CSV table of C-alpha atoms and ligand atoms in Angstrom, one decimal:
chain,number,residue,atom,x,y,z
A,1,UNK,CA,100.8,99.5,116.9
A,2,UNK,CA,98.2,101.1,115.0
A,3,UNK,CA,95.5,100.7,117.5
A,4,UNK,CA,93.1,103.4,118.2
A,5,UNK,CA,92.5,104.0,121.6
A,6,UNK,CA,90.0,106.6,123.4
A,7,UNK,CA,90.2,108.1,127.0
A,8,UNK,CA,87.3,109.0,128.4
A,9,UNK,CA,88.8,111.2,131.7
A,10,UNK,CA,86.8,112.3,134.9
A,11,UNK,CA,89.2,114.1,137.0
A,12,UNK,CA,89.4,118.1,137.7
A,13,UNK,CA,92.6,118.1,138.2
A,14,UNK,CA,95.7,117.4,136.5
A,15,UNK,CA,97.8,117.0,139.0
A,16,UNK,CA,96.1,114.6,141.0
A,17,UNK,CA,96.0,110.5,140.7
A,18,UNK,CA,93.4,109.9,138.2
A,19,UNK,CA,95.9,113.0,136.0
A,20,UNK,CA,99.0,111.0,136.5
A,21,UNK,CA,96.7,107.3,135.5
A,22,UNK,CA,96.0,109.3,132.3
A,23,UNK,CA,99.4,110.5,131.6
A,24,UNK,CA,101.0,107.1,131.9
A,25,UNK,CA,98.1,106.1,129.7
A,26,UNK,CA,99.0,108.4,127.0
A,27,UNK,CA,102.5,108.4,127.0
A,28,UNK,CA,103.0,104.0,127.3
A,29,UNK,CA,100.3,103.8,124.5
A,30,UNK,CA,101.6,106.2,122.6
A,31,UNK,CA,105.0,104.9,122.8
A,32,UNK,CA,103.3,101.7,121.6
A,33,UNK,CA,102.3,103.4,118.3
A,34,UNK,CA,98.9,103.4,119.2
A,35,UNK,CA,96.8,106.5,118.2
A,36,UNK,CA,94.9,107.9,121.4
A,37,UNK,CA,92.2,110.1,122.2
A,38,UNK,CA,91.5,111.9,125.6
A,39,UNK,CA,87.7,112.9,125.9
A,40,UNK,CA,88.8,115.3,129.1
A,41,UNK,CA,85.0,115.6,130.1
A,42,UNK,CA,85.7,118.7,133.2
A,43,UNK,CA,87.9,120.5,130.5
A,44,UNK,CA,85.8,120.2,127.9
A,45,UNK,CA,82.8,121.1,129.9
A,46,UNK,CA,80.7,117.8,128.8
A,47,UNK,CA,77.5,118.3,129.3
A,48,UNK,CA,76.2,115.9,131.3
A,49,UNK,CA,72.5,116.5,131.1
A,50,UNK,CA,69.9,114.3,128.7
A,51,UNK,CA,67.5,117.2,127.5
A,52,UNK,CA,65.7,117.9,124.0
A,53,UNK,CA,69.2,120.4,123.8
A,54,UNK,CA,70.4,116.9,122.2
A,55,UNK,CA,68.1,117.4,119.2
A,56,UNK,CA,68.5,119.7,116.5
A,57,UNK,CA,65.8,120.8,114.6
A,58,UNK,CA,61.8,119.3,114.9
A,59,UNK,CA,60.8,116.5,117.5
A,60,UNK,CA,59.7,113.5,116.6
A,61,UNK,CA,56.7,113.9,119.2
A,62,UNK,CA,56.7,117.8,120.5
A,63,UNK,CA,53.6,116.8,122.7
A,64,UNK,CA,55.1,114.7,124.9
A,65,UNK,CA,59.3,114.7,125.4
A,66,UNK,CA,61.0,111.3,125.3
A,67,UNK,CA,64.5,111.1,125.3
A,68,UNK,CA,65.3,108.1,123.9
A,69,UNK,CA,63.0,107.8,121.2
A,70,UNK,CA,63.6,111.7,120.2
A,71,UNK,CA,68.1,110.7,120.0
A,72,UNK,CA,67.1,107.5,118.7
A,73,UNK,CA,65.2,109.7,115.9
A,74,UNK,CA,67.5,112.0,115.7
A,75,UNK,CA,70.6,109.9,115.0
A,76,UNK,CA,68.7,108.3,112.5
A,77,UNK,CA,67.9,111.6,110.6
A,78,UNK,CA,71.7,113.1,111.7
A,79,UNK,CA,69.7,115.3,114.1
A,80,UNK,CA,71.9,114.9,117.2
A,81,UNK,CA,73.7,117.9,118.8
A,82,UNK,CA,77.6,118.6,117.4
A,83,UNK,CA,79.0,117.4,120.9
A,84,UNK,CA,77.4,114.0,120.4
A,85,UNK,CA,78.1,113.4,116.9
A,86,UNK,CA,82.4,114.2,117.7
A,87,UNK,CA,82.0,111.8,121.0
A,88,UNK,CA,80.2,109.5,118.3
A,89,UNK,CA,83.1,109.5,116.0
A,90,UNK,CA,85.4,108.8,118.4
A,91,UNK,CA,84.1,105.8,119.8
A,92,UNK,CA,83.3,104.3,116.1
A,93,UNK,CA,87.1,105.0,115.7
A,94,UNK,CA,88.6,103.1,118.9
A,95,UNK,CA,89.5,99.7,119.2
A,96,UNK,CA,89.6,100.3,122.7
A,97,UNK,CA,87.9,102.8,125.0
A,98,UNK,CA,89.3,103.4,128.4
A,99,UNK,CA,87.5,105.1,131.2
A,100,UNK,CA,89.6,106.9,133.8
A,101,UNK,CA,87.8,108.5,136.9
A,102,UNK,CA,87.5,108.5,140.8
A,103,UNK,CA,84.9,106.4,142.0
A,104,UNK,CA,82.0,108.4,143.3
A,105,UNK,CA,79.0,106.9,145.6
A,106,UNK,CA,80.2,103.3,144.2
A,107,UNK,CA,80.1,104.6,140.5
A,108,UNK,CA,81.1,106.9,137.9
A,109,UNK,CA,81.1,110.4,138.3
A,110,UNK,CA,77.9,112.1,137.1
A,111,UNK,CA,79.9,114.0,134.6
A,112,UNK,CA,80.9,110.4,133.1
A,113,UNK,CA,77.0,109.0,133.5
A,114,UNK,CA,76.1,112.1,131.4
A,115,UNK,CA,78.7,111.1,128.5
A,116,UNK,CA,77.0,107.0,128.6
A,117,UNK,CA,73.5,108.6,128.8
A,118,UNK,CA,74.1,110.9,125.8
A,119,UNK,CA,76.9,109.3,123.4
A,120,UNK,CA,75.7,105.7,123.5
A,121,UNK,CA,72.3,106.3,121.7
A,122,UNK,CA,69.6,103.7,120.8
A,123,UNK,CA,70.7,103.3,117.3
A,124,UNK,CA,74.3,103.7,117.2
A,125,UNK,CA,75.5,101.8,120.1
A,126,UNK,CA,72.2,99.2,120.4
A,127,UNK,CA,69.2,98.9,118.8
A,128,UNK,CA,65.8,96.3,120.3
A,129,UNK,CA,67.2,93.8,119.0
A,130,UNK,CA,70.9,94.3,118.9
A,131,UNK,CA,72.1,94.3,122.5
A,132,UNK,CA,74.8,92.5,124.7
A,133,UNK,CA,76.5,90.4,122.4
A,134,UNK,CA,74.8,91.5,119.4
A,135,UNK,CA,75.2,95.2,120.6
A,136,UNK,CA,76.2,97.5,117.5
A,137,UNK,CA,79.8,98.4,119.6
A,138,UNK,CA,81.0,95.3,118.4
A,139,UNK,CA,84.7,94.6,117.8
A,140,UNK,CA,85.9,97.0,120.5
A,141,UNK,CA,87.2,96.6,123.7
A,142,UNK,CA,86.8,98.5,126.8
A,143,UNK,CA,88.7,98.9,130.3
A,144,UNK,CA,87.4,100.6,133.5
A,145,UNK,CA,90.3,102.3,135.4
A,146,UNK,CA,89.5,104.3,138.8
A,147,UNK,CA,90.6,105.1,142.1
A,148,UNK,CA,88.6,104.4,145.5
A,149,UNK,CA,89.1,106.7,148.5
A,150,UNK,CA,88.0,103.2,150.8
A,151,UNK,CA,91.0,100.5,150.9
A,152,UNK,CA,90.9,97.1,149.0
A,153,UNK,CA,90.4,95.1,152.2
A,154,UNK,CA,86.9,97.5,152.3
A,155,UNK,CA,85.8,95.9,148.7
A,156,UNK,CA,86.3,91.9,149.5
A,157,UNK,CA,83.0,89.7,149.7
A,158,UNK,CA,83.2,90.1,153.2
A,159,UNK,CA,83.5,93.4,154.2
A,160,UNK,CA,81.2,96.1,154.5
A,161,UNK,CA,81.3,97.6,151.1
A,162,UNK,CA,80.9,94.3,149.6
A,163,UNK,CA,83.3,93.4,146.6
A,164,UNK,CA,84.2,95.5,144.3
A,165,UNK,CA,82.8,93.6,141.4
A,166,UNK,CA,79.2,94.2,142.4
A,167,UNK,CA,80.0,98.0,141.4
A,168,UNK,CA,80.9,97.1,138.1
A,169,UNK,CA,78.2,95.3,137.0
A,170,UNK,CA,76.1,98.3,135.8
A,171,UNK,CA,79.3,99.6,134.0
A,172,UNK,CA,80.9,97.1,132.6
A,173,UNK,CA,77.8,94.7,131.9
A,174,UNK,CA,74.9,97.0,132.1
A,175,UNK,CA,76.5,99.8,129.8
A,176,UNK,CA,79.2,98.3,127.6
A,177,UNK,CA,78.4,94.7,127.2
A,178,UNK,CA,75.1,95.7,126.4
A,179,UNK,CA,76.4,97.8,123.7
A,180,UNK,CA,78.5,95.0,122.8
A,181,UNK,CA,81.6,96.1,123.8
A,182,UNK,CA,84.2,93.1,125.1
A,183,UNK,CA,85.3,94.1,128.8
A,184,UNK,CA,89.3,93.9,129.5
A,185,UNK,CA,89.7,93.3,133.5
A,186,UNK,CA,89.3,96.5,135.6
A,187,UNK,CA,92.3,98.2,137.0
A,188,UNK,CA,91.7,99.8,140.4
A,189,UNK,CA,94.3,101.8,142.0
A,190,UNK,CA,92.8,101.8,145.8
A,191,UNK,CA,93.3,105.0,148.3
A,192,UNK,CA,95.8,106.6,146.7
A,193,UNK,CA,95.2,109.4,149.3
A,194,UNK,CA,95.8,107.1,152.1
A,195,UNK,CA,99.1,105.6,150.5
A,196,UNK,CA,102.5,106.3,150.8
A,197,UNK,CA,104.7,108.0,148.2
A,198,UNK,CA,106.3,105.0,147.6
A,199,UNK,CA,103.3,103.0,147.3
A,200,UNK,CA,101.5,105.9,144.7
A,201,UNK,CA,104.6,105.1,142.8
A,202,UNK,CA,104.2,101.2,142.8
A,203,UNK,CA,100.7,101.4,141.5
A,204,UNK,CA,101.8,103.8,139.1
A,205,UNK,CA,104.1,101.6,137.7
A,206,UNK,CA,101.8,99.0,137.8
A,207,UNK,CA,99.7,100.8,135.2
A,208,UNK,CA,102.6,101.4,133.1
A,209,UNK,CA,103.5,97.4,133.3
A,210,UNK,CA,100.1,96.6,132.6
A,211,UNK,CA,99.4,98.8,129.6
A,212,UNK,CA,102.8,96.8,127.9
A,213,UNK,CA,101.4,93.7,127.9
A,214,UNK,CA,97.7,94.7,127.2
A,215,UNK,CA,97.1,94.0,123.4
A,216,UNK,CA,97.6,90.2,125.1
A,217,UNK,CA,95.0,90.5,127.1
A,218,UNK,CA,91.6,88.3,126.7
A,219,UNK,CA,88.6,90.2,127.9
A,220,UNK,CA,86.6,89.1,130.9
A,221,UNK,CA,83.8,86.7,130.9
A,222,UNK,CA,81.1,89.3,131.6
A,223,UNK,CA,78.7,87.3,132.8
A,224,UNK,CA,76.1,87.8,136.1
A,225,UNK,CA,78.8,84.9,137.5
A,226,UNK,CA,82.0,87.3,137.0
A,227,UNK,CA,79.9,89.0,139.5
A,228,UNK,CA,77.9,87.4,141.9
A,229,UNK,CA,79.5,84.1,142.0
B,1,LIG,P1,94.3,112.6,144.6
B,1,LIG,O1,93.9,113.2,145.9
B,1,LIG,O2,94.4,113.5,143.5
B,1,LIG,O3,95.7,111.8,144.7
B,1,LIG,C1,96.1,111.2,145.9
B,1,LIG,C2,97.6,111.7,146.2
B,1,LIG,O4,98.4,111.2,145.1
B,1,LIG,C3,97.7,113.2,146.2
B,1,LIG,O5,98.5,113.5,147.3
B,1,LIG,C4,98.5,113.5,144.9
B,1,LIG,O6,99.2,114.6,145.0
B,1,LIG,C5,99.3,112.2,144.7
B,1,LIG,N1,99.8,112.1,143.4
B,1,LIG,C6,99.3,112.5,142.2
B,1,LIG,N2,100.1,112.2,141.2
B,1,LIG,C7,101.2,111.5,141.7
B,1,LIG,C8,102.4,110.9,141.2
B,1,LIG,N3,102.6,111.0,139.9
B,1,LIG,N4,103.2,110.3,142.0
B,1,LIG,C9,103.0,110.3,143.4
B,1,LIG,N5,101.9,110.9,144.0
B,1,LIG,C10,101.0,111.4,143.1
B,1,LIG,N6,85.6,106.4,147.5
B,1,LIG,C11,85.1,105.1,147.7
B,1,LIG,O7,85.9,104.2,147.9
B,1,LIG,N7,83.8,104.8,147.5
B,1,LIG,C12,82.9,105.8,147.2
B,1,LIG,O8,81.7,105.5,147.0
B,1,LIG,C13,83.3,107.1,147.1
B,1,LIG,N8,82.4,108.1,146.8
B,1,LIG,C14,82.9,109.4,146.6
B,1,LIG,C15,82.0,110.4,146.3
B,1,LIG,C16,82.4,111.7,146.1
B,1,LIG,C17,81.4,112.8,145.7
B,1,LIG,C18,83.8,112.0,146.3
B,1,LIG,C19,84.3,113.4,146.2
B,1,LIG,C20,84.7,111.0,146.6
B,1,LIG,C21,84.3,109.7,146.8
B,1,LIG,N9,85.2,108.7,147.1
B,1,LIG,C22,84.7,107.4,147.3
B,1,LIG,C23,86.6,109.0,147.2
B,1,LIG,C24,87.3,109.1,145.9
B,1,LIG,O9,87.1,107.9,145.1
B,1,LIG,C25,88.8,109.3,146.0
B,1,LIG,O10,88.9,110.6,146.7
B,1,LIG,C26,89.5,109.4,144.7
B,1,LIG,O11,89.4,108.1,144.1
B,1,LIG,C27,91.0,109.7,144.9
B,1,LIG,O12,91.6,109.8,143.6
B,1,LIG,P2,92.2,111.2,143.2
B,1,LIG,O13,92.8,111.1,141.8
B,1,LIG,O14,91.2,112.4,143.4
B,1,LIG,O15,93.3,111.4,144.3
B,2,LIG,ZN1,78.3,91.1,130.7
């Protein structure tokens, strides 16, 4: 109780999956007397693109256009667009961020790649020499939940897609470990639209059960053995 949680949602639609996965979300944690969040990144018409747009007011360089040294700049002199600066605030204010989306080409949804590329800025989530686990996110925790269209016997060592694992190493490692962000295990609700009502309901449920207990929870060891091994 008292936790602050943020959702970070990818979906179109509310009525699909990923809308019910966020609903249970909100309601269970909720219930739990947890204060939460929802970034929804199609309704709010997140902008998902990393242009000078970001800045407000002169460029660091005006010659020659750098992203990350212009937001870097920028958040430094409180120069960053208003859209960054709320998404800002509301990850300094989470104990725990969770990200809810489809998977798309074995990763996020460009719409969610925008919100990493613009929100977690050199400066307020890393710095050189304040990455992984001396990344400036430090303290929170983070959970990747998404749906697959392929089935989990697709996503085992030996099958075609490889294991699911190798997917979320540039999430979970590459983005929010770097930042210093502690990873909670993923949850993966796999082809929902090839399940059967009664099996949609399971993992649903599932969710639900898992969200009780999660405050318990010890976050992964994200390290390249998690992985590869
Ligand atoms: P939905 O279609 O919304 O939901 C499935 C079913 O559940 C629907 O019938 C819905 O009505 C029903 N439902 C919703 N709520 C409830 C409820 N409360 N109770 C019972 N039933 C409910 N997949 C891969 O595996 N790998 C990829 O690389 C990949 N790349 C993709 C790239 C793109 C561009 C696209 C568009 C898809 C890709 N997919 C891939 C597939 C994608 O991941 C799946 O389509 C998606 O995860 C399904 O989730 P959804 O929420 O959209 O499902
Ligand atoms: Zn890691």
């Amino acid at each position: 109780p008292g936790k602050k949680v943020l959702i970070v949602y990818a979906h179109q639609e509310p009525k699909s999956f990923n809308g019910s996965l966020l609903k249970i979300a909100v309601e269970e944690l909720t219930k739990q007397g947890c204060s939460v969040t929802v970034s929804d990144l199609y309704a709010m018409q997140f902008e998902p693109r990393a242009t000078r747009n970001d800045i407000v007011g002169p460029l660091h360089n005006s010659e020659a256009f750098n992203y990350g040294v212009e937001t870097w700049e920028a958040y430094k002199r409180g120069g960053l667009s208003k859209d960054l600066v709320e998404e800002q605030k509301k990850v300094q204010e989470a104990d725990l961020l969770i990200f809810q989306f489809p998977l798309f080409w074995f990763n996020m949804p460009a719409i969610l790649k925008g919100w990493m590329d613009r929100v977690l800025v050199q400066g307020f989530a890393y710095d050189l020499s304040k990455a992984y686990d001396g990344g400036l996110l430090q303290d929170k925790l983070s959970l990747f939940s998404f749906t697959t269209g392929g089935g989990q016997e697709m996503y085992s060592k030996e099958s075609i897609s490889g294991d699911i694992r190798y997917i979320l190493w540039p999430m979970q490692h590459g983005i929010m470990h770097f930042c210093g962000v502690k990873v909670l295990e993923p949850h993966i609700c796999y082809a929902p639209e090839h399940a059967s009502e009664e099996k949609r309901k399971e993992m649903l449920t599932a969710w639900t059960q898992r969200l009780k207990t999660l405050w318990k929870e010890e976050p992964i060891d994200c390290s390249p053995e998690w992985y590869f091994k």
